Tab-separated table of C-alpha atoms in Angstrom:
chain	number	residue	atom	x	y	z
A	1	MET	CA	5.586	-16.217	-64.222
A	2	THR	CA	9.087	-17.132	-65.078
A	3	SER	CA	11.999	-17.110	-62.675
A	4	ALA	CA	13.657	-14.450	-65.012
A	5	ALA	CA	10.508	-12.130	-64.389
A	6	LEU	CA	10.503	-12.768	-60.615
A	7	GLN	CA	14.286	-12.028	-60.719
A	8	LYS	CA	13.774	-8.931	-62.518
A	9	PHE	CA	11.089	-7.770	-60.136
A	10	PHE	CA	13.147	-8.608	-57.170
A	11	VAL	CA	15.957	-6.405	-58.839
A	12	ASP	CA	13.458	-3.630	-59.429
A	13	ALA	CA	12.331	-3.884	-55.995
A	14	LEU	CA	15.450	-4.001	-54.179
A	15	GLY	CA	17.322	-1.396	-56.473
A	16	GLY	CA	14.197	0.839	-56.162
A	17	ALA	CA	14.071	0.594	-52.230
A	18	ILE	CA	18.031	1.132	-52.153
A	19	ASP	CA	17.676	4.068	-54.562
A	20	VAL	CA	14.818	5.848	-52.605
A	21	GLY	CA	16.658	5.166	-49.450
A	22	LEU	CA	14.216	2.714	-48.088
A	23	ALA	CA	17.112	-0.131	-48.002
A	24	THR	CA	20.533	-0.219	-47.591
A	25	PRO	CA	22.828	-2.721	-48.546
A	26	ASP	CA	23.065	-3.860	-44.835
A	27	ASP	CA	19.476	-4.943	-45.280
A	28	VAL	CA	20.654	-7.149	-48.146
A	29	ILE	CA	23.558	-8.613	-46.332
A	30	LYS	CA	21.347	-9.090	-43.138
A	31	HIS	CA	19.662	-12.027	-45.151
A	32	VAL	CA	22.143	-12.697	-47.821
A	33	THR	CA	24.933	-13.562	-45.259
A	34	PRO	CA	28.322	-14.916	-46.031
A	35	GLU	CA	27.014	-18.480	-45.100
A	36	VAL	CA	24.427	-17.858	-47.871
A	37	LEU	CA	26.765	-16.551	-50.392
A	38	ALA	CA	29.110	-19.543	-49.811
A	39	ALA	CA	26.328	-21.831	-50.312
A	40	HIS	CA	24.943	-20.186	-53.518
A	41	LEU	CA	27.580	-17.773	-55.268
A	42	PRO	CA	29.371	-19.438	-58.028
A	43	ARG	CA	32.970	-19.543	-57.999
A	44	PRO	CA	33.617	-16.768	-60.451
A	45	LEU	CA	31.444	-14.395	-58.720
A	46	TRP	CA	33.561	-15.283	-55.233
A	47	ALA	CA	36.701	-14.617	-57.157
A	48	LYS	CA	35.498	-11.279	-58.299
A	49	LEU	CA	34.113	-10.411	-54.724
A	50	ILE	CA	37.478	-11.502	-52.968
A	51	ALA	CA	39.247	-9.412	-55.569
A	52	ALA	CA	37.254	-6.156	-54.921
A	53	CYS	CA	37.509	-6.717	-51.099
A	54	LEU	CA	41.352	-6.833	-51.580
A	55	ALA	CA	41.396	-3.933	-53.550
A	56	ALA	CA	39.074	-1.888	-51.590
A	57	PRO	CA	40.241	-0.211	-48.097
A	58	ARG	CA	37.270	-1.329	-46.608
A	59	THR	CA	34.939	-4.299	-46.749
A	60	ASP	CA	31.339	-3.510	-46.029
A	61	ALA	CA	27.968	-4.436	-47.243
A	62	ARG	CA	27.748	-1.745	-49.761
A	63	LEU	CA	30.952	-3.287	-51.518
A	64	ILE	CA	29.776	-6.759	-51.522
A	65	VAL	CA	26.280	-5.555	-53.107
A	66	SER	CA	27.853	-3.283	-55.535
A	67	THR	CA	30.368	-5.984	-56.611
A	68	LEU	CA	28.156	-8.775	-56.886
A	69	GLY	CA	25.050	-6.705	-58.107
A	70	LEU	CA	21.528	-7.108	-57.494
A	71	PRO	CA	20.811	-8.972	-60.469
A	72	ALA	CA	23.394	-11.665	-59.730
A	73	ILE	CA	22.146	-11.855	-56.234
A	74	ALA	CA	18.657	-12.134	-57.490
A	75	GLU	CA	19.795	-14.884	-59.949
A	76	HIS	CA	21.952	-16.790	-57.641
A	77	ILE	CA	20.455	-16.395	-54.287
A	78	PRO	CA	17.146	-18.217	-53.520
A	79	GLY	CA	14.005	-16.418	-54.172
A	80	THR	CA	12.760	-16.760	-50.445
A	81	ILE	CA	15.989	-15.059	-49.173
A	82	VAL	CA	15.532	-12.174	-51.722
A	83	TRP	CA	11.841	-11.994	-50.906
A	84	ALA	CA	12.736	-11.807	-47.157
A	85	ILE	CA	14.728	-8.678	-47.718
A	86	ILE	CA	11.823	-6.990	-49.828
A	87	ALA	CA	9.492	-8.082	-47.122
A	88	ASP	CA	11.541	-6.592	-44.435
A	89	VAL	CA	11.706	-3.196	-46.375
A	90	GLY	CA	7.982	-3.391	-46.950
A	91	VAL	CA	7.144	-4.274	-43.421
A	92	ARG	CA	9.346	-1.429	-42.559
A	93	ALA	CA	7.806	1.098	-44.866
A	94	LEU	CA	4.384	0.188	-43.919
A	95	GLY	CA	4.886	-0.120	-40.326
A	96	LYS	CA	6.245	3.242	-40.118
A	97	GLY	CA	3.285	4.696	-41.845
A	98	LEU	CA	0.955	2.821	-39.810
A	99	ILE	CA	2.488	3.380	-36.391
A	100	ALA	CA	1.241	7.035	-36.721
A	101	ALA	CA	-2.136	6.142	-37.552
A	102	PRO	CA	-3.239	3.437	-34.871
A	103	PRO	CA	-2.479	5.569	-31.762
A	104	PRO	CA	-5.972	5.139	-30.568
A	105	ALA	CA	-5.504	2.041	-28.733
A	106	PRO	CA	-5.984	2.834	-25.142
A	107	VAL	CA	-5.084	-0.523	-23.728
A	108	ALA	CA	-5.356	-1.450	-20.200
A	109	ALA	CA	-2.400	-0.961	-18.056
A	110	ALA	CA	-2.235	-4.605	-17.477
A	111	LYS	CA	-1.932	-5.422	-21.193
A	112	ALA	CA	0.522	-2.292	-21.576
A	113	GLU	CA	3.018	-4.033	-19.436
A	114	PRO	CA	3.577	-7.079	-21.246
A	115	VAL	CA	3.497	-5.142	-24.525
A	116	VAL	CA	6.416	-3.304	-23.436
A	117	ALA	CA	8.140	-6.348	-22.335
A	118	LYS	CA	7.754	-7.702	-25.775
A	119	ALA	CA	8.946	-4.741	-27.346
A	120	ASP	CA	12.215	-4.555	-25.438
A	121	PRO	CA	13.289	-8.016	-26.648
A	122	VAL	CA	12.489	-7.381	-30.214
A	123	LYS	CA	14.427	-4.328	-30.208
A	124	ALA	CA	17.344	-5.758	-28.318
A	125	GLU	CA	17.680	-8.787	-30.656
A	126	PRO	CA	17.611	-7.190	-33.933
A	127	VAL	CA	19.942	-4.582	-32.742
A	128	ALA	CA	22.360	-6.753	-31.611
A	129	ALA	CA	22.003	-9.211	-34.485
A	130	LYS	CA	22.590	-6.281	-36.779
A	131	THR	CA	25.596	-4.505	-35.209
A	132	GLU	CA	27.234	-7.943	-35.099
A	133	SER	CA	26.799	-8.476	-38.856
A	134	VAL	CA	27.747	-4.807	-39.589
A	135	VAL	CA	30.501	-4.690	-37.376
A	136	ALA	CA	31.768	-7.893	-38.911
A	137	LYS	CA	31.542	-6.513	-42.319
A	138	ALA	CA	32.609	-3.098	-42.172
A	139	ASP	CA	33.005	-0.284	-39.634
A	140	PRO	CA	32.637	2.634	-42.249
A	141	ALA	CA	29.169	1.361	-42.893
A	142	LYS	CA	28.036	2.279	-39.237
A	143	ALA	CA	27.467	5.722	-40.063
A	144	GLU	CA	24.687	5.068	-42.757
A	145	PRO	CA	23.207	2.151	-40.959
A	146	ALA	CA	22.909	3.881	-37.738
A	147	ALA	CA	20.223	5.854	-39.191
A	148	ALA	CA	18.360	2.875	-40.615
A	149	LYS	CA	18.863	0.583	-37.808
A	150	PRO	CA	16.328	2.001	-35.433
A	151	GLU	CA	13.709	1.355	-38.080
A	152	PRO	CA	14.417	-1.968	-38.787
A	153	VAL	CA	14.048	-2.655	-35.233
A	154	VAL	CA	10.207	-1.951	-35.414
A	155	ALA	CA	9.874	-3.575	-38.752
A	156	LYS	CA	11.191	-6.658	-37.424
A	157	ALA	CA	7.852	-7.820	-36.299
A	158	ASP	CA	5.173	-8.602	-38.735
A	159	PRO	CA	3.243	-5.472	-39.832
A	160	ALA	CA	0.258	-6.187	-37.633
A	161	LYS	CA	2.448	-6.828	-34.538
A	162	ALA	CA	4.645	-3.881	-35.233
A	163	GLU	CA	1.678	-1.524	-35.192
A	164	PRO	CA	0.383	-2.479	-31.785
A	165	VAL	CA	3.680	-2.533	-30.332
A	166	ALA	CA	4.353	0.742	-31.687
A	167	ALA	CA	1.180	2.109	-30.425
A	168	LYS	CA	0.796	0.533	-27.037
A	169	PRO	CA	3.958	1.801	-25.617
A	170	GLU	CA	2.720	5.355	-25.901
A	171	PRO	CA	-0.535	4.623	-23.753
A	172	VAL	CA	1.784	2.763	-21.366
A	173	ALA	CA	3.930	5.723	-20.991
A	174	ALA	CA	1.012	8.110	-20.775
A	175	LYS	CA	-1.107	6.178	-18.312
A	176	ALA	CA	1.325	5.353	-15.865
A	177	ASP	CA	4.387	3.265	-14.803
A	178	PRO	CA	3.939	-0.340	-13.678
A	179	ALA	CA	4.420	0.920	-10.226
A	180	LYS	CA	1.623	3.280	-10.697
A	181	ALA	CA	-0.696	0.994	-12.331
A	182	ALA	CA	-0.279	-1.635	-9.541
A	183	PRO	CA	-0.989	0.581	-6.841
A	184	VAL	CA	-4.108	1.675	-8.279
A	185	ALA	CA	-5.380	-1.877	-8.685
A	186	THR	CA	-4.306	-2.614	-4.930
A	187	LYS	CA	-6.296	0.646	-3.980
A	188	ALA	CA	-9.312	-0.515	-5.580
A	189	GLU	CA	-9.181	-4.332	-4.027
A	190	PRO	CA	-8.007	-3.398	-0.590
A	191	ALA	CA	-10.714	-0.930	-0.265
A	192	PRO	CA	-12.125	-3.074	2.690
A	193	ALA	CA	-8.877	-2.644	4.378
A	194	ARG	CA	-8.774	0.968	3.626
A	195	ALA	CA	-12.008	1.348	5.400
A	196	PRO	CA	-10.827	1.925	8.859
A	197	THR	CA	-8.961	4.858	7.461
A	198	PRO	CA	-11.172	7.934	7.898
A	199	ALA	CA	-11.094	9.441	4.503
A	200	PRO	CA	-12.390	6.801	2.524
A	201	ALA	CA	-14.843	5.612	5.058
A	202	ALA	CA	-16.743	8.856	5.292
A	203	PRO	CA	-18.358	8.846	1.871
A	204	PRO	CA	-19.675	5.249	2.185
A	205	SER	CA	-21.026	5.800	5.468
A	206	ALA	CA	-23.158	8.754	4.362
A	207	GLY	CA	-24.414	6.788	1.743
A	208	THR	CA	-25.523	4.002	4.102
A	209	ALA	CA	-27.089	6.425	6.510
A	210	GLY	CA	-28.933	7.878	3.627
A	211	THR	CA	-30.469	4.591	2.771
A	212	GLY	CA	-30.870	2.849	5.926
A	213	GLY	CA	-31.771	5.843	7.978
A	214	ALA	CA	-29.212	4.770	10.302
A	215	SER	CA	-25.876	3.045	9.620
A	216	ARG	CA	-25.935	0.809	12.528
A	217	PRO	CA	-28.844	-1.415	11.235
A	218	THR	CA	-26.862	-2.177	8.210
A	219	VAL	CA	-23.944	-3.076	10.209
A	220	SER	CA	-25.843	-5.551	12.250
A	221	THR	CA	-27.385	-6.974	9.092
A	222	THR	CA	-23.950	-7.393	7.632
A	223	ARG	CA	-22.743	-9.051	10.581
A	224	LEU	CA	-25.626	-11.536	10.759
A	225	GLY	CA	-25.159	-12.190	7.046
A	226	THR	CA	-21.804	-13.245	7.628
A	227	ASN	CA	-20.824	-13.300	4.118
A	228	PRO	CA	-17.247	-13.106	4.572
A	229	GLY	CA	-16.343	-11.463	1.260
A	230	VAL	CA	-19.276	-9.204	0.388
A	231	ALA	CA	-20.704	-8.603	3.981
A	232	THR	CA	-17.303	-7.425	5.218
A	233	VAL	CA	-16.996	-4.745	2.560
A	234	PRO	CA	-20.293	-2.770	3.406
A	235	PRO	CA	-19.719	-2.868	7.091
A	236	ALA	CA	-16.331	-1.533	7.190
A	237	PRO	CA	-17.414	1.884	5.514
A	238	ALA	CA	-20.563	2.091	7.786
A	239	SER	CA	-18.549	1.321	10.853
A	240	ALA	CA	-16.080	3.881	9.643
A	241	GLY	CA	-18.632	6.332	9.592
A	242	ALA	CA	-19.854	5.627	13.111
A	243	ALA	CA	-16.202	5.828	14.136
A	244	GLN	CA	-16.024	9.366	13.012
A	245	THR	CA	-18.969	10.304	14.567
A	246	SER	CA	-18.419	8.824	17.842
A	247	SER	CA	-14.735	7.925	18.957
A	248	ALA	CA	-15.539	4.731	20.712
A	249	PRO	CA	-17.996	3.059	18.301
A	250	PRO	CA	-15.456	2.965	15.463
A	251	THR	CA	-13.172	0.672	17.299
A	252	ALA	CA	-15.993	-1.747	17.655
A	253	THR	CA	-16.704	-1.722	14.064
A	254	SER	CA	-13.066	-2.023	13.279
A	255	ASN	CA	-13.263	-5.257	15.096
A	256	THR	CA	-16.064	-6.524	13.014
A	257	VAL	CA	-14.229	-5.439	9.962
A	258	ALA	CA	-11.117	-7.246	10.878
A	259	PRO	CA	-12.456	-10.798	10.831
A	260	ALA	CA	-14.547	-10.154	7.916
A	261	PRO	CA	-12.252	-9.267	5.170
A	262	GLY	CA	-9.960	-12.161	5.882
A	263	GLY	CA	-7.380	-9.895	3.791
A	264	GLY	CA	-4.248	-10.141	5.763
A	265	THR	CA	-3.397	-6.579	5.164
A	266	GLY	CA	-6.503	-4.955	6.227
A	267	THR	CA	-7.109	-7.007	9.514
A	268	ALA	CA	-3.661	-6.515	10.279
A	269	THR	CA	-3.663	-2.764	10.169
A	270	VAL	CA	-7.080	-2.539	11.919
A	271	ALA	CA	-6.081	-4.826	14.501
A	272	PRO	CA	-3.726	-2.841	16.818
A	273	PRO	CA	-6.070	-0.021	17.506
A	274	LEU	CA	-8.995	-2.624	18.424
A	275	ALA	CA	-6.694	-4.439	20.761
A	276	ALA	CA	-6.265	-1.378	22.619
A	277	MET	CA	-9.834	-0.626	22.631
A	278	VAL	CA	-11.417	-3.655	24.641
A	279	ASP	CA	-14.538	-1.841	25.532
A	280	ILE	CA	-15.111	-1.994	21.740
A	281	ASP	CA	-16.054	-5.557	21.757
A	282	PHE	CA	-18.655	-4.855	24.446
A	283	GLU	CA	-20.031	-2.055	22.357
A	284	ASP	CA	-19.856	-4.150	19.302
A	285	ASP	CA	-22.111	-6.571	21.153
A	286	ASP	CA	-24.195	-3.478	21.698
A	287	GLU	CA	-24.314	-2.513	18.308
A	288	PRO	CA	-27.880	-3.825	17.795
A	289	ALA	CA	-28.594	-2.384	20.998
A	290	PRO	CA	-28.021	1.252	19.672
A	291	LEU	CA	-30.874	0.606	17.578
A	292	GLU	CA	-32.956	0.231	20.515
A	293	ALA	CA	-31.261	3.241	22.000
A	294	PRO	CA	-33.503	5.584	20.062
A	295	PRO	CA	-36.642	4.258	21.624
A	296	VAL	CA	-34.870	4.083	25.004
A	297	SER	CA	-35.119	7.944	25.023
A	298	PRO	CA	-38.701	7.963	26.061
A	299	HIS	CA	-38.926	11.580	26.471
A	300	ARG	CA	-38.975	11.964	22.953
A	301	ALA	CA	-41.240	9.350	22.085
A	302	PRO	CA	-44.508	11.060	23.262
A	303	THR	CA	-43.384	14.512	22.484
A	304	VAL	CA	-41.442	14.042	19.353
A	305	PRO	CA	-42.080	10.759	17.767
A	306	GLY	CA	-41.912	11.971	14.074
A	307	PRO	CA	-39.079	14.309	14.235
A	308	SER	CA	-36.882	11.882	15.917
A	309	ALA	CA	-37.121	9.314	13.340
A	310	ALA	CA	-36.369	11.855	10.907
A	311	ALA	CA	-33.357	13.127	12.709
A	312	ARG	CA	-32.200	9.432	12.842
A	313	GLY	CA	-32.551	9.125	9.311
A	314	SER	CA	-30.660	12.250	8.553
A	315	SER	CA	-27.932	12.067	11.107
A	316	GLY	CA	-27.761	8.383	11.286
A	317	ASN	CA	-24.863	6.849	13.028
A	318	GLY	CA	-25.149	9.164	15.873
A	319	ALA	CA	-23.587	12.098	13.808
A	320	ARG	CA	-26.092	14.057	15.611
A	321	ALA	CA	-24.273	13.399	18.950
A	322	SER	CA	-21.058	14.840	17.613
A	323	SER	CA	-22.729	17.901	15.923
A	324	GLY	CA	-25.749	17.301	14.003
A	325	ALA	CA	-25.907	20.068	11.616
A	326	GLY	CA	-29.476	19.934	10.587
A	327	ALA	CA	-31.251	18.915	13.809
A	328	SER	CA	-29.207	21.153	15.970
A	329	SER	CA	-29.778	24.220	13.818
A	330	ARG	CA	-33.601	23.491	13.852
A	331	ARG	CA	-33.694	22.943	17.471
A	332	PRO	CA	-31.393	24.656	19.787
A	333	GLN	CA	-32.279	22.017	22.399
A	334	ALA	CA	-31.119	19.243	20.264
A	335	SER	CA	-27.879	20.827	19.497
A	336	ALA	CA	-27.143	21.075	23.344
A	337	GLY	CA	-27.129	17.310	23.038
A	338	PRO	CA	-25.596	16.146	26.382
A	339	ARG	CA	-27.979	18.051	28.571
A	340	ALA	CA	-30.230	15.500	29.862
A	341	GLY	CA	-32.251	17.606	32.202
A	342	SER	CA	-33.417	20.027	29.708
A	343	ARG	CA	-34.797	17.442	27.726
A	344	THR	CA	-36.929	15.811	30.512
A	345	THR	CA	-38.259	19.004	31.842
A	346	PRO	CA	-39.505	20.980	29.064
A	347	PRO	CA	-40.792	18.418	26.684
A	348	SER	CA	-44.085	17.740	28.457
A	349	SER	CA	-45.207	21.239	28.914
A	350	LYS	CA	-43.266	23.585	26.562
A	351	ARG	CA	-43.055	21.254	23.614
A	352	ALA	CA	-46.860	21.336	23.220
A	353	ALA	CA	-46.341	24.964	22.779
A	354	VAL	CA	-43.134	25.400	21.052
A	355	SER	CA	-42.921	22.615	18.619
A	356	SER	CA	-44.976	23.540	15.755
A	357	GLU	CA	-45.559	21.170	13.122
A	358	PHE	CA	-45.400	17.649	14.454
A	359	ASP	CA	-46.609	18.383	17.911
A	360	ILE	CA	-49.774	19.879	16.584
A	361	ASP	CA	-51.161	16.278	16.212
A	362	THR	CA	-50.618	15.408	19.737
A	363	ASP	CA	-51.731	18.637	20.946
A	364	VAL	CA	-54.752	18.347	18.769
A	365	HIS	CA	-55.610	15.071	20.520
A	366	ALA	CA	-54.886	16.360	23.830
A	367	ALA	CA	-56.948	19.560	23.132
A	368	LYS	CA	-59.910	17.207	21.666
A	369	ASP	CA	-60.783	16.071	25.033
A	370	PRO	CA	-61.198	19.371	26.784
A	371	ALA	CA	-62.612	20.968	23.667
A	372	SER	CA	-64.710	18.017	22.829
A	373	ALA	CA	-67.571	20.590	22.484
A	374	LEU	CA	-65.867	21.984	19.653
A	375	ALA	CA	-64.976	18.837	17.948
A	376	PRO	CA	-67.389	18.450	15.000
A	377	VAL	CA	-68.329	14.804	15.973
A	378	ASP	CA	-71.628	15.454	14.560
A	379	VAL	CA	-70.098	15.592	11.190
A	380	PRO	CA	-68.410	12.151	10.468
A	381	MET	CA	-69.436	12.456	6.970
A	382	ASP	CA	-67.538	15.815	6.721
A	383	ASP	CA	-64.171	13.927	7.888
A	384	ASP	CA	-62.813	14.151	4.653
A	385	LEU	CA	-64.148	17.510	3.834
A	386	LEU	CA	-62.837	18.984	7.211
A	387	ASP	CA	-62.382	22.703	7.120
A	388	TRP	CA	-59.029	22.597	8.273
A	389	PRO	CA	-58.211	26.058	8.339
A	390	THR	CA	-61.125	26.793	10.574
A	391	SER	CA	-60.950	23.792	12.706
A	392	GLU	CA	-57.350	23.555	13.427
A	393	GLU	CA	-56.976	27.199	14.015
A	394	THR	CA	-59.869	27.325	16.219
A	395	MET	CA	-58.405	24.285	18.181
A	396	THR	CA	-54.994	25.535	18.364
A	397	SER	CA	-56.211	28.703	19.537
A	398	ASP	CA	-58.339	26.999	21.983
A	399	VAL	CA	-55.200	25.080	23.305
A	400	ASP	CA	-53.215	28.085	23.788
A	401	ARG	CA	-55.892	29.678	25.338
A	402	LYS	CA	-56.269	27.143	27.887
A	403	ARG	CA	-52.470	26.936	28.491
B	1	MET	CA	11.958	7.407	-44.539
B	2	SER	CA	9.720	9.856	-46.084
B	3	ASN	CA	6.162	9.365	-47.595
B	4	ASP	CA	7.609	10.351	-50.804
B	5	ALA	CA	10.284	7.708	-51.143
B	6	ARG	CA	7.744	5.012	-49.910
B	7	GLN	CA	5.570	6.312	-52.835
B	8	ARG	CA	8.149	5.994	-55.277
B	9	TRP	CA	9.276	2.405	-54.068
B	10	PHE	CA	5.611	1.327	-54.415
B	11	ALA	CA	4.990	2.720	-57.715
B	12	GLN	CA	8.230	1.038	-58.889
B	13	MET	CA	7.204	-2.254	-57.523
B	14	MET	CA	3.802	-2.076	-58.994
B	15	ALA	CA	5.169	-1.124	-62.292
B	16	SER	CA	7.720	-3.858	-62.141
B	17	GLY	CA	5.116	-6.464	-60.738
B	18	LEU	CA	2.959	-5.633	-63.637
B	19	ASP	CA	5.476	-5.448	-66.249
B	20	ASN	CA	6.990	-8.654	-65.131
B	21	GLN	CA	3.561	-10.229	-64.678
B	22	ILE	CA	4.439	-11.096	-61.109
B	23	PHE	CA	0.715	-9.849	-60.678
B	24	GLY	CA	-1.848	-8.771	-63.467
B	25	PRO	CA	-4.495	-5.952	-63.303
B	26	ALA	CA	-7.026	-8.253	-62.065
B	27	GLU	CA	-4.937	-9.350	-59.161
B	28	VAL	CA	-4.439	-5.731	-58.547
B	29	LEU	CA	-8.181	-4.762	-58.560
B	30	ALA	CA	-8.783	-7.833	-56.465
B	31	HIS	CA	-7.155	-5.810	-53.707
B	32	ALA	CA	-7.821	-2.590	-54.783
B	33	THR	CA	-11.581	-3.244	-54.720
B	34	PRO	CA	-14.225	-0.791	-56.188
B	35	ASP	CA	-14.706	0.361	-52.705
B	36	VAL	CA	-11.122	1.163	-52.176
B	37	LEU	CA	-10.972	2.863	-55.631
B	38	ALA	CA	-13.808	4.918	-54.792
B	39	GLN	CA	-12.501	5.909	-51.257
B	40	SER	CA	-9.030	6.530	-52.430
B	41	LEU	CA	-9.137	8.088	-55.944
B	42	PRO	CA	-10.012	11.627	-56.295
B	43	PRO	CA	-13.287	12.493	-58.060
B	44	GLU	CA	-11.587	13.719	-61.349
B	45	LEU	CA	-9.612	10.283	-61.560
B	46	LEU	CA	-12.870	8.284	-61.029
B	47	GLY	CA	-14.542	10.412	-63.710
B	48	LYS	CA	-11.746	9.441	-65.924
B	49	VAL	CA	-11.896	6.011	-65.334
B	50	LEU	CA	-15.637	5.970	-65.950
B	51	ALA	CA	-15.028	7.951	-69.088
B	52	SER	CA	-12.593	5.791	-70.627
B	53	SER	CA	-14.706	2.667	-69.708
B	54	LEU	CA	-17.747	4.364	-71.384
B	55	ALA	CA	-15.648	5.178	-74.360
B	56	ALA	CA	-14.461	1.657	-74.753
B	57	GLY	CA	-17.727	0.257	-73.949
B	58	ALA	CA	-16.745	-1.839	-71.060
B	59	MET	CA	-14.745	-1.583	-67.790
B	60	THR	CA	-12.029	-4.181	-67.472
B	61	PRO	CA	-9.252	-4.269	-65.083
B	62	ASP	CA	-6.733	-3.493	-68.076
B	63	ARG	CA	-8.708	-0.427	-68.777
B	64	VAL	CA	-8.943	0.719	-65.201
B	65	LEU	CA	-5.116	0.404	-65.003
B	66	GLU	CA	-4.656	2.417	-67.955
B	67	THR	CA	-5.852	5.239	-65.930
B	68	VAL	CA	-4.793	4.226	-62.422
B	69	THR	CA	-1.346	3.714	-63.313
B	70	PRO	CA	1.291	2.536	-60.616
B	71	ASP	CA	2.144	6.099	-59.883
B	72	VAL	CA	-1.526	6.961	-59.386
B	73	MET	CA	-1.932	3.861	-57.267
B	74	ALA	CA	1.225	4.679	-55.085
B	75	ARG	CA	-0.131	8.042	-54.694
B	76	HIS	CA	-3.721	7.460	-53.741
B	77	ILE	CA	-4.268	4.097	-52.976
B	78	PRO	CA	-3.286	2.695	-49.403
B	79	HIS	CA	-0.032	1.161	-49.361
B	80	ASP	CA	-0.966	-1.763	-47.318
B	81	VAL	CA	-3.446	-2.598	-50.081
B	82	LEU	CA	-0.660	-2.487	-52.469
B	83	TRP	CA	1.760	-4.329	-50.361
B	84	ALA	CA	-1.066	-7.382	-49.879
B	85	CYS	CA	-1.255	-7.611	-53.662
B	86	ILE	CA	2.644	-7.657	-53.906
B	87	ALA	CA	2.927	-10.051	-51.088
B	88	GLN	CA	0.169	-12.316	-52.414
B	89	ALA	CA	1.977	-12.408	-55.804
B	90	ALA	CA	5.140	-13.444	-53.834
B	91	GLN	CA	3.287	-16.210	-52.013
B	92	LYS	CA	1.961	-17.584	-55.486
B	93	ALA	CA	5.573	-17.460	-56.559
B	94	GLY	CA	6.450	-19.651	-53.623
B	95	VAL	CA	9.188	-17.088	-52.614
B	96	ALA	CA	7.180	-15.745	-49.593
B	97	GLY	CA	7.862	-17.971	-46.524
B	98	GLY	CA	4.734	-16.576	-44.793
B	99	LYS	CA	6.146	-13.175	-44.699
B	100	GLY	CA	4.118	-10.217	-45.602
């Protein structure tokens, strides 16, 4: 292609852009600066330009472009500069069209922040540059460029850049301010620190109780594991759960939490209450002991072996002590809780009669001896084929009768 | 800027580029590939392109552009595709300093 063809193309492209309103004379003067004109414009054209400026009440970009004419500009100004004008217009035109298209860019808050930071400088610089040039050239032109200026701001960047920049700010605004985003992150991380607080701790404790059958075992294991980072997190919730159930234990657990996290904030917050509760240490040491506690209550062992284990699993953490819902509802005795005497007295005699499901086994054994005559010992082969309805019923009935 | 203005400008640039041989039909079709054409052009235009090619006995870029005029291109083909064609021509001409 010849330079003439290229020049003609430039004229067509620039002229068309100005004609349709995609470009303004300011866009031309932004690249074809007075310095550029000084370097490339021939003297006759300078004379013509100066005369026009002198004759006109105002000197602005439009006057310059109209006086010189696009063909002269395309002819005397380097093609790279003229192309830069066209490229700006093209990027702007495409950028605006693409800005609407790529909104589906839900970027993380972390990414959004830097994007915004970039966008601001982009806007600030070009705008400032434009205002300078425009002001220098002519004030009247402000009205027109004013409409066009905001667009060039976006167009400044390459098309590819302009798109994301335009699209990202939206998600940023929609998601949250940087201030909000930061808290979210902190919340997630300092979770261990939060553990002492009752609300967050409650759910995790329930989870642990469900798994281990008792939250305390889990706590003890974590302590033994002594994984500063990992171990500390699980114990915290579990401890918190225990704390809720019984007022004293929580403090102990909090002690354990404090050293483990190593996080300054979490430990600091937890420390004060712990310090007040010195007894907690004692109980902390006893934490493993609580495991033994269930067996310690021997009354149950004989009478209620199965149910006690089940109750531990369900209520776990000693929740039963505070107000075990399930257990208490089933057995009014358990709901009474603190009553020590009631347990000791009735279990032996009454439980056999009162307890229906699990006690049956024990009762059966007990009943076997006296009712050995009834025991179908002669039918070992029928052990598997025991006629439960008949045998059990008869046995229980026998027991009841005896009692 | 309105889409109509952009459309007219792109049509003008494509026409000028072709007229001034800044780029040729082959270069246009290098960007406006068959896939792009097939997805962008309305069925009746696709039919026209095929009909003209059948009548001439061959489908050439020049023949395609007889039907797919700059106006049609600006109206139906994504402008970023057209811009890529223009920008590449500017680069070939040595006037594009990496922009576009």
